[in-house]
Amino acid sequence: MKKQEHQLFYTWVGMMYRCYKPYHKHYKYYGAKGVKVCSKWHDFWGFIDDVDNHLLNGHLLYEKRYQLDKDINGGKVYSLENCVVTLKTKNENASRSKQQKKILVVSDKEEIEFKSLAETCQKLNIKRSTLISCLKRGNRHKKTGCIFKYL
């Protein structure tokens, strides 16, 4: 069988591209942050050998509702030692919450901490684009008089 015809080929390609191709849309979250793939898994068939014969519940990766996750065990390397098989929904929810950045709002009177951009916008009735602009430039918001910072 050609590797391109294997059911997990695009799982492997996605992992490799996220880590090593700067033009990939998610490279900034992986390769740019030092995430790598172990040397054995640089070879597609080495990856398949571990998934099929060594990875706990590796057979579940053949079902669309499961994904490979390196973060649960706290690793920055995709490898047999770091990776687990998890439900796609669980992995996506964990990824979303990890990407949320807390916001500190500083006014003349107080400092308030919000858990996300969305919460800050909602509570202060500010457009998302306006908040992002204030965060990038570090300038004071005209209506509220507040300064915003990432935590």
Short mmCIF file of N, CA and C in Angstrom, two decimals:
data_model
loop_
_atom_site.label_atom_id
_atom_site.label_comp_id
_atom_site.label_asym_id
_atom_site.label_seq_id
_atom_site.Cartn_x
_atom_site.Cartn_y
_atom_site.Cartn_z
N MET A 1 0.84 -1.18 0.00
CA MET A 1 0.00 0.00 0.00
C MET A 1 0.89 1.25 0.00
N LYS A 2 0.49 2.21 -0.81
CA LYS A 2 1.18 3.50 -0.80
C LYS A 2 0.77 4.26 0.44
N LYS A 3 1.72 5.00 1.02
CA LYS A 3 1.40 5.71 2.25
C LYS A 3 0.28 6.74 2.05
N GLN A 4 0.20 7.32 0.85
CA GLN A 4 -0.84 8.30 0.56
C GLN A 4 -2.24 7.69 0.62
N GLU A 5 -2.33 6.39 0.51
CA GLU A 5 -3.62 5.71 0.55
C GLU A 5 -3.98 5.23 1.96
N HIS A 6 -3.04 5.33 2.88
CA HIS A 6 -3.28 4.87 4.24
C HIS A 6 -4.24 5.82 4.95
N GLN A 7 -5.11 5.27 5.77
CA GLN A 7 -6.14 6.04 6.48
C GLN A 7 -5.55 7.12 7.39
N LEU A 8 -4.37 6.92 7.93
CA LEU A 8 -3.77 7.90 8.85
C LEU A 8 -2.74 8.81 8.19
N PHE A 9 -2.64 8.73 6.87
CA PHE A 9 -1.64 9.55 6.18
C PHE A 9 -1.83 11.04 6.45
N TYR A 10 -3.04 11.54 6.38
CA TYR A 10 -3.25 12.97 6.56
C TYR A 10 -3.16 13.39 8.02
N THR A 11 -3.36 12.47 8.94
CA THR A 11 -3.09 12.75 10.35
C THR A 11 -1.60 13.02 10.52
N TRP A 12 -0.79 12.17 9.92
CA TRP A 12 0.67 12.30 9.99
C TRP A 12 1.14 13.56 9.28
N VAL A 13 0.61 13.81 8.08
CA VAL A 13 1.00 14.99 7.31
C VAL A 13 0.67 16.26 8.09
N GLY A 14 -0.53 16.31 8.69
CA GLY A 14 -0.92 17.48 9.47
C GLY A 14 0.02 17.74 10.63
N MET A 15 0.40 16.67 11.32
CA MET A 15 1.33 16.77 12.44
C MET A 15 2.68 17.32 11.96
N MET A 16 3.19 16.78 10.88
CA MET A 16 4.48 17.21 10.34
C MET A 16 4.44 18.67 9.86
N TYR A 17 3.37 19.03 9.15
CA TYR A 17 3.26 20.39 8.63
C TYR A 17 3.12 21.41 9.75
N ARG A 18 2.32 21.10 10.79
CA ARG A 18 2.17 22.03 11.91
C ARG A 18 3.51 22.32 12.58
N CYS A 19 4.38 21.32 12.58
CA CYS A 19 5.66 21.47 13.27
C CYS A 19 6.79 22.02 12.40
N TYR A 20 6.74 21.78 11.10
CA TYR A 20 7.91 22.09 10.27
C TYR A 20 7.67 22.97 9.05
N LYS A 21 6.45 23.34 8.77
CA LYS A 21 6.18 24.16 7.58
C LYS A 21 5.65 25.54 7.99
N PRO A 22 6.50 26.57 7.97
CA PRO A 22 6.09 27.91 8.43
C PRO A 22 4.86 28.46 7.72
N TYR A 23 4.56 27.99 6.52
CA TYR A 23 3.40 28.50 5.80
C TYR A 23 2.10 27.82 6.24
N HIS A 24 2.18 26.78 7.07
CA HIS A 24 0.96 26.12 7.55
C HIS A 24 0.24 27.05 8.51
N LYS A 25 -1.09 27.10 8.43
CA LYS A 25 -1.86 28.08 9.23
C LYS A 25 -1.72 27.88 10.73
N HIS A 26 -1.34 26.68 11.20
CA HIS A 26 -1.19 26.44 12.63
C HIS A 26 0.27 26.32 13.09
N TYR A 27 1.21 26.60 12.19
CA TYR A 27 2.62 26.54 12.54
C TYR A 27 2.93 27.44 13.74
N LYS A 28 2.29 28.60 13.80
CA LYS A 28 2.55 29.56 14.89
C LYS A 28 2.26 28.97 16.26
N TYR A 29 1.37 27.97 16.33
CA TYR A 29 1.03 27.33 17.61
C TYR A 29 1.90 26.10 17.89
N TYR A 30 2.63 25.64 16.91
CA TYR A 30 3.40 24.40 17.05
C TYR A 30 4.89 24.63 16.77
N GLY A 31 5.27 24.59 15.52
CA GLY A 31 6.69 24.71 15.17
C GLY A 31 7.32 25.99 15.68
N ALA A 32 6.62 27.10 15.60
CA ALA A 32 7.16 28.37 16.06
C ALA A 32 7.34 28.39 17.58
N LYS A 33 6.67 27.48 18.28
CA LYS A 33 6.80 27.40 19.74
C LYS A 33 7.69 26.22 20.16
N GLY A 34 8.41 25.66 19.20
CA GLY A 34 9.36 24.61 19.54
C GLY A 34 8.81 23.20 19.57
N VAL A 35 7.58 23.00 19.12
CA VAL A 35 7.01 21.65 19.09
C VAL A 35 7.66 20.88 17.95
N LYS A 36 8.04 19.65 18.25
CA LYS A 36 8.74 18.81 17.27
C LYS A 36 8.09 17.43 17.20
N VAL A 37 8.56 16.64 16.24
CA VAL A 37 8.13 15.25 16.08
C VAL A 37 9.37 14.38 16.29
N CYS A 38 9.23 13.30 17.07
CA CYS A 38 10.38 12.42 17.33
C CYS A 38 10.92 11.87 16.01
N SER A 39 12.18 11.50 16.02
CA SER A 39 12.84 11.07 14.77
C SER A 39 12.17 9.84 14.15
N LYS A 40 11.72 8.89 14.96
CA LYS A 40 11.06 7.70 14.40
C LYS A 40 9.82 8.09 13.61
N TRP A 41 9.08 9.09 14.10
CA TRP A 41 7.83 9.48 13.44
C TRP A 41 8.04 10.39 12.24
N HIS A 42 9.27 10.80 11.96
CA HIS A 42 9.53 11.52 10.71
C HIS A 42 9.30 10.59 9.53
N ASP A 43 9.45 9.32 9.78
CA ASP A 43 9.14 8.31 8.77
C ASP A 43 7.69 7.87 8.98
N PHE A 44 6.86 7.98 7.96
CA PHE A 44 5.44 7.63 8.08
C PHE A 44 5.25 6.23 8.63
N TRP A 45 6.01 5.27 8.13
CA TRP A 45 5.82 3.87 8.55
C TRP A 45 6.28 3.65 9.99
N GLY A 46 7.21 4.45 10.48
CA GLY A 46 7.60 4.40 11.89
C GLY A 46 6.45 4.88 12.77
N PHE A 47 5.77 5.93 12.31
CA PHE A 47 4.59 6.44 13.01
C PHE A 47 3.50 5.37 13.06
N ILE A 48 3.23 4.74 11.93
CA ILE A 48 2.19 3.70 11.86
C ILE A 48 2.55 2.51 12.73
N ASP A 49 3.82 2.13 12.75
CA ASP A 49 4.25 1.01 13.60
C ASP A 49 3.90 1.30 15.07
N ASP A 50 4.21 2.50 15.55
CA ASP A 50 3.91 2.84 16.94
C ASP A 50 2.40 2.91 17.19
N VAL A 51 1.66 3.53 16.28
CA VAL A 51 0.21 3.63 16.45
C VAL A 51 -0.43 2.24 16.50
N ASP A 52 -0.05 1.39 15.58
CA ASP A 52 -0.67 0.06 15.48
C ASP A 52 -0.20 -0.93 16.54
N ASN A 53 1.02 -0.81 17.00
CA ASN A 53 1.59 -1.86 17.85
C ASN A 53 1.98 -1.44 19.26
N HIS A 54 2.09 -0.15 19.52
CA HIS A 54 2.62 0.27 20.82
C HIS A 54 1.79 1.32 21.54
N LEU A 55 1.12 2.20 20.82
CA LEU A 55 0.37 3.29 21.44
C LEU A 55 -0.92 2.75 22.05
N LEU A 56 -1.12 3.02 23.33
CA LEU A 56 -2.33 2.60 24.01
C LEU A 56 -3.55 3.17 23.29
N ASN A 57 -4.46 2.33 22.91
CA ASN A 57 -5.68 2.70 22.17
C ASN A 57 -5.38 3.31 20.80
N GLY A 58 -4.22 3.01 20.24
CA GLY A 58 -3.84 3.54 18.93
C GLY A 58 -4.85 3.20 17.85
N HIS A 59 -5.49 2.05 17.99
CA HIS A 59 -6.48 1.62 16.99
C HIS A 59 -7.65 2.62 16.88
N LEU A 60 -7.89 3.39 17.93
CA LEU A 60 -9.00 4.36 17.90
C LEU A 60 -8.72 5.54 16.96
N LEU A 61 -7.45 5.77 16.62
CA LEU A 61 -7.13 6.86 15.69
C LEU A 61 -7.73 6.62 14.31
N TYR A 62 -8.12 5.41 14.04
CA TYR A 62 -8.74 5.09 12.76
C TYR A 62 -10.20 5.53 12.73
N GLU A 63 -10.72 5.97 13.86
CA GLU A 63 -12.08 6.52 13.92
C GLU A 63 -11.99 8.04 13.92
N LYS A 64 -12.86 8.68 13.18
CA LYS A 64 -12.81 10.14 13.00
C LYS A 64 -12.99 10.92 14.30
N ARG A 65 -13.63 10.33 15.30
CA ARG A 65 -13.90 11.09 16.53
C ARG A 65 -12.74 11.08 17.52
N TYR A 66 -11.61 10.50 17.13
CA TYR A 66 -10.42 10.47 18.01
C TYR A 66 -9.25 11.18 17.35
N GLN A 67 -8.38 11.73 18.21
CA GLN A 67 -7.18 12.43 17.76
C GLN A 67 -5.99 12.06 18.63
N LEU A 68 -4.83 12.37 18.11
CA LEU A 68 -3.58 12.21 18.85
C LEU A 68 -3.33 13.50 19.63
N ASP A 69 -2.99 13.38 20.91
CA ASP A 69 -2.75 14.57 21.73
C ASP A 69 -1.42 14.45 22.46
N LYS A 70 -0.58 15.47 22.32
CA LYS A 70 0.73 15.48 22.99
C LYS A 70 0.70 16.31 24.27
N ASP A 71 -0.35 17.11 24.46
CA ASP A 71 -0.39 18.06 25.57
C ASP A 71 -0.81 17.46 26.90
N ILE A 72 -1.61 16.43 26.89
CA ILE A 72 -2.11 15.85 28.14
C ILE A 72 -0.94 15.42 29.03
N ASN A 73 0.09 14.85 28.42
CA ASN A 73 1.27 14.44 29.18
C ASN A 73 2.32 15.55 29.27
N GLY A 74 1.98 16.73 28.77
CA GLY A 74 2.83 17.90 28.93
C GLY A 74 4.05 17.96 28.04
N GLY A 75 4.01 17.30 26.90
CA GLY A 75 5.19 17.28 26.05
C GLY A 75 5.19 18.29 24.94
N LYS A 76 6.37 18.61 24.46
CA LYS A 76 6.52 19.46 23.28
C LYS A 76 7.00 18.65 22.10
N VAL A 77 6.95 17.32 22.26
CA VAL A 77 7.40 16.43 21.19
C VAL A 77 6.30 15.40 20.92
N TYR A 78 5.93 15.30 19.65
CA TYR A 78 5.03 14.21 19.27
C TYR A 78 5.87 12.94 19.29
N SER A 79 5.53 12.02 20.20
CA SER A 79 6.26 10.76 20.31
C SER A 79 5.39 9.74 21.02
N LEU A 80 5.83 8.49 20.99
CA LEU A 80 5.12 7.43 21.68
C LEU A 80 5.03 7.73 23.17
N GLU A 81 6.07 8.30 23.74
CA GLU A 81 6.12 8.59 25.18
C GLU A 81 5.17 9.71 25.59
N ASN A 82 4.98 10.70 24.74
CA ASN A 82 4.17 11.87 25.09
C ASN A 82 2.72 11.81 24.64
N CYS A 83 2.43 11.05 23.61
CA CYS A 83 1.11 11.12 22.99
C CYS A 83 0.11 10.13 23.58
N VAL A 84 -1.13 10.57 23.58
CA VAL A 84 -2.26 9.73 23.97
C VAL A 84 -3.35 9.90 22.91
N VAL A 85 -4.26 8.95 22.88
CA VAL A 85 -5.41 9.04 22.00
C VAL A 85 -6.55 9.62 22.82
N THR A 86 -7.19 10.65 22.30
CA THR A 86 -8.28 11.31 23.03
C THR A 86 -9.42 11.64 22.08
N LEU A 87 -10.58 11.87 22.65
CA LEU A 87 -11.72 12.27 21.83
C LEU A 87 -11.43 13.62 21.19
N LYS A 88 -11.81 13.77 19.93
CA LYS A 88 -11.60 15.00 19.19
C LYS A 88 -12.23 16.19 19.92
N THR A 89 -13.45 16.03 20.43
CA THR A 89 -14.13 17.13 21.13
C THR A 89 -13.37 17.55 22.38
N LYS A 90 -12.86 16.60 23.13
CA LYS A 90 -12.09 16.91 24.34
C LYS A 90 -10.81 17.66 23.99
N ASN A 91 -10.14 17.21 22.94
CA ASN A 91 -8.90 17.83 22.49
C ASN A 91 -9.14 19.26 22.01
N GLU A 92 -10.21 19.46 21.25
CA GLU A 92 -10.51 20.80 20.73
C GLU A 92 -10.89 21.76 21.85
N ASN A 93 -11.66 21.29 22.82
CA ASN A 93 -12.03 22.14 23.96
C ASN A 93 -10.81 22.53 24.78
N ALA A 94 -9.92 21.59 25.01
CA ALA A 94 -8.69 21.87 25.75
C ALA A 94 -7.82 22.87 25.00
N SER A 95 -7.75 22.71 23.69
CA SER A 95 -6.95 23.60 22.86
C SER A 95 -7.51 25.01 22.89
N ARG A 96 -8.82 25.14 22.80
CA ARG A 96 -9.46 26.45 22.83
C ARG A 96 -9.21 27.17 24.16
N SER A 97 -9.39 26.44 25.26
CA SER A 97 -9.22 27.08 26.56
C SER A 97 -7.76 27.46 26.80
N LYS A 98 -6.85 26.67 26.24
CA LYS A 98 -5.42 26.97 26.39
C LYS A 98 -5.04 28.24 25.62
N GLN A 99 -5.72 28.48 24.50
CA GLN A 99 -5.40 29.64 23.68
C GLN A 99 -6.02 30.93 24.21
N GLN A 100 -6.98 30.81 25.12
CA GLN A 100 -7.58 32.01 25.69
C GLN A 100 -6.55 32.74 26.55
N LYS A 101 -6.47 34.02 26.35
CA LYS A 101 -5.54 34.82 27.13
C LYS A 101 -6.33 35.68 28.09
N LYS A 102 -5.87 35.75 29.32
CA LYS A 102 -6.51 36.61 30.31
C LYS A 102 -6.16 38.06 29.99
N ILE A 103 -7.10 38.94 30.32
CA ILE A 103 -6.92 40.36 30.05
C ILE A 103 -6.98 41.13 31.37
N LEU A 104 -6.04 42.02 31.57
CA LEU A 104 -6.06 42.91 32.72
C LEU A 104 -6.53 44.28 32.24
N VAL A 105 -7.57 44.80 32.90
CA VAL A 105 -8.11 46.11 32.57
C VAL A 105 -7.72 47.07 33.69
N VAL A 106 -7.01 48.12 33.32
CA VAL A 106 -6.51 49.08 34.30
C VAL A 106 -7.19 50.43 34.06
N SER A 107 -7.89 50.88 35.10
CA SER A 107 -8.50 52.21 35.06
C SER A 107 -7.84 53.06 36.15
N ASP A 108 -8.25 54.30 36.27
CA ASP A 108 -7.70 55.17 37.32
C ASP A 108 -8.08 54.67 38.70
N LYS A 109 -9.19 53.96 38.80
CA LYS A 109 -9.72 53.54 40.10
C LYS A 109 -9.39 52.10 40.48
N GLU A 110 -9.28 51.19 39.48
CA GLU A 110 -9.13 49.78 39.82
C GLU A 110 -8.50 48.98 38.69
N GLU A 111 -8.15 47.74 39.02
CA GLU A 111 -7.68 46.77 38.02
C GLU A 111 -8.64 45.59 38.07
N ILE A 112 -9.09 45.17 36.89
CA ILE A 112 -10.02 44.03 36.79
C ILE A 112 -9.41 43.01 35.85
N GLU A 113 -9.50 41.74 36.24
CA GLU A 113 -8.98 40.66 35.41
C GLU A 113 -10.15 39.91 34.77
N PHE A 114 -10.07 39.72 33.46
CA PHE A 114 -11.05 38.93 32.72
C PHE A 114 -10.38 37.70 32.15
N LYS A 115 -11.15 36.62 31.99
CA LYS A 115 -10.55 35.35 31.56
C LYS A 115 -10.35 35.23 30.05
N SER A 116 -10.94 36.15 29.27
CA SER A 116 -10.78 36.04 27.82
C SER A 116 -11.10 37.37 27.13
N LEU A 117 -10.77 37.46 25.86
CA LEU A 117 -11.14 38.61 25.05
C LEU A 117 -12.66 38.74 25.00
N ALA A 118 -13.33 37.61 24.77
CA ALA A 118 -14.79 37.62 24.64
C ALA A 118 -15.45 38.17 25.90
N GLU A 119 -15.01 37.71 27.05
CA GLU A 119 -15.61 38.18 28.31
C GLU A 119 -15.36 39.68 28.49
N THR A 120 -14.16 40.13 28.18
CA THR A 120 -13.82 41.56 28.32
C THR A 120 -14.73 42.40 27.43
N CYS A 121 -14.88 41.98 26.18
CA CYS A 121 -15.73 42.72 25.24
C CYS A 121 -17.17 42.77 25.73
N GLN A 122 -17.66 41.64 26.19
CA GLN A 122 -19.05 41.55 26.63
C GLN A 122 -19.30 42.43 27.87
N LYS A 123 -18.45 42.31 28.86
CA LYS A 123 -18.67 43.03 30.12
C LYS A 123 -18.49 44.54 29.97
N LEU A 124 -17.58 44.96 29.10
CA LEU A 124 -17.30 46.39 28.94
C LEU A 124 -17.98 47.00 27.72
N ASN A 125 -18.69 46.14 26.96
CA ASN A 125 -19.40 46.59 25.76
C ASN A 125 -18.45 47.28 24.76
N ILE A 126 -17.37 46.56 24.45
CA ILE A 126 -16.35 47.05 23.52
C ILE A 126 -16.27 46.08 22.35
N LYS A 127 -16.09 46.62 21.16
CA LYS A 127 -15.91 45.77 19.98
C LYS A 127 -14.60 45.00 20.10
N ARG A 128 -14.60 43.76 19.62
CA ARG A 128 -13.41 42.91 19.67
C ARG A 128 -12.24 43.59 18.96
N SER A 129 -12.49 44.13 17.77
CA SER A 129 -11.41 44.76 16.99
C SER A 129 -10.82 45.96 17.73
N THR A 130 -11.66 46.70 18.44
CA THR A 130 -11.19 47.85 19.23
C THR A 130 -10.31 47.38 20.37
N LEU A 131 -10.74 46.33 21.07
CA LEU A 131 -9.96 45.79 22.18
C LEU A 131 -8.60 45.29 21.70
N ILE A 132 -8.60 44.56 20.61
CA ILE A 132 -7.34 44.03 20.07
C ILE A 132 -6.41 45.17 19.67
N SER A 133 -6.97 46.21 19.09
CA SER A 133 -6.17 47.38 18.72
C SER A 133 -5.54 48.03 19.95
N CYS A 134 -6.33 48.20 21.02
CA CYS A 134 -5.81 48.78 22.27
C CYS A 134 -4.71 47.90 22.87
N LEU A 135 -4.91 46.57 22.81
CA LEU A 135 -3.90 45.64 23.35
C LEU A 135 -2.59 45.73 22.57
N LYS A 136 -2.70 45.80 21.25
CA LYS A 136 -1.49 45.86 20.41
C LYS A 136 -0.74 47.17 20.59
N ARG A 137 -1.47 48.27 20.63
CA ARG A 137 -0.84 49.60 20.69
C ARG A 137 -0.51 50.05 22.10
N GLY A 138 -1.23 49.47 23.07
CA GLY A 138 -1.01 49.88 24.45
C GLY A 138 -1.65 51.22 24.80
N ASN A 139 -2.55 51.69 23.92
CA ASN A 139 -3.16 53.00 24.17
C ASN A 139 -4.44 52.88 25.01
N ARG A 140 -4.87 53.98 25.55
CA ARG A 140 -6.06 54.07 26.40
C ARG A 140 -7.32 54.04 25.54
N HIS A 141 -8.32 53.28 25.96
CA HIS A 141 -9.59 53.22 25.26
C HIS A 141 -10.33 54.54 25.50
N LYS A 142 -10.80 55.19 24.43
CA LYS A 142 -11.39 56.53 24.54
C LYS A 142 -12.64 56.56 25.42
N LYS A 143 -13.56 55.63 25.24
CA LYS A 143 -14.84 55.67 25.98
C LYS A 143 -14.66 55.31 27.46
N THR A 144 -13.88 54.27 27.73
CA THR A 144 -13.76 53.79 29.11
C THR A 144 -12.60 54.42 29.86
N GLY A 145 -11.61 54.91 29.13
CA GLY A 145 -10.42 55.47 29.77
C GLY A 145 -9.48 54.39 30.29
N CYS A 146 -9.76 53.13 29.94
CA CYS A 146 -8.96 52.00 30.45
C CYS A 146 -7.80 51.64 29.53
N ILE A 147 -6.81 51.03 30.14
CA ILE A 147 -5.69 50.44 29.40
C ILE A 147 -5.83 48.93 29.56
N PHE A 148 -5.54 48.18 28.49
CA PHE A 148 -5.71 46.73 28.49
C PHE A 148 -4.36 46.05 28.31
N LYS A 149 -4.16 44.97 29.05
CA LYS A 149 -2.91 44.21 28.95
C LYS A 149 -3.22 42.72 28.99
N TYR A 150 -2.42 41.95 28.24
CA TYR A 150 -2.50 40.49 28.33
C TYR A 150 -1.80 40.03 29.61
N LEU A 151 -2.34 39.03 30.24
CA LEU A 151 -1.67 38.42 31.40
C LEU A 151 -0.97 37.15 30.99
#
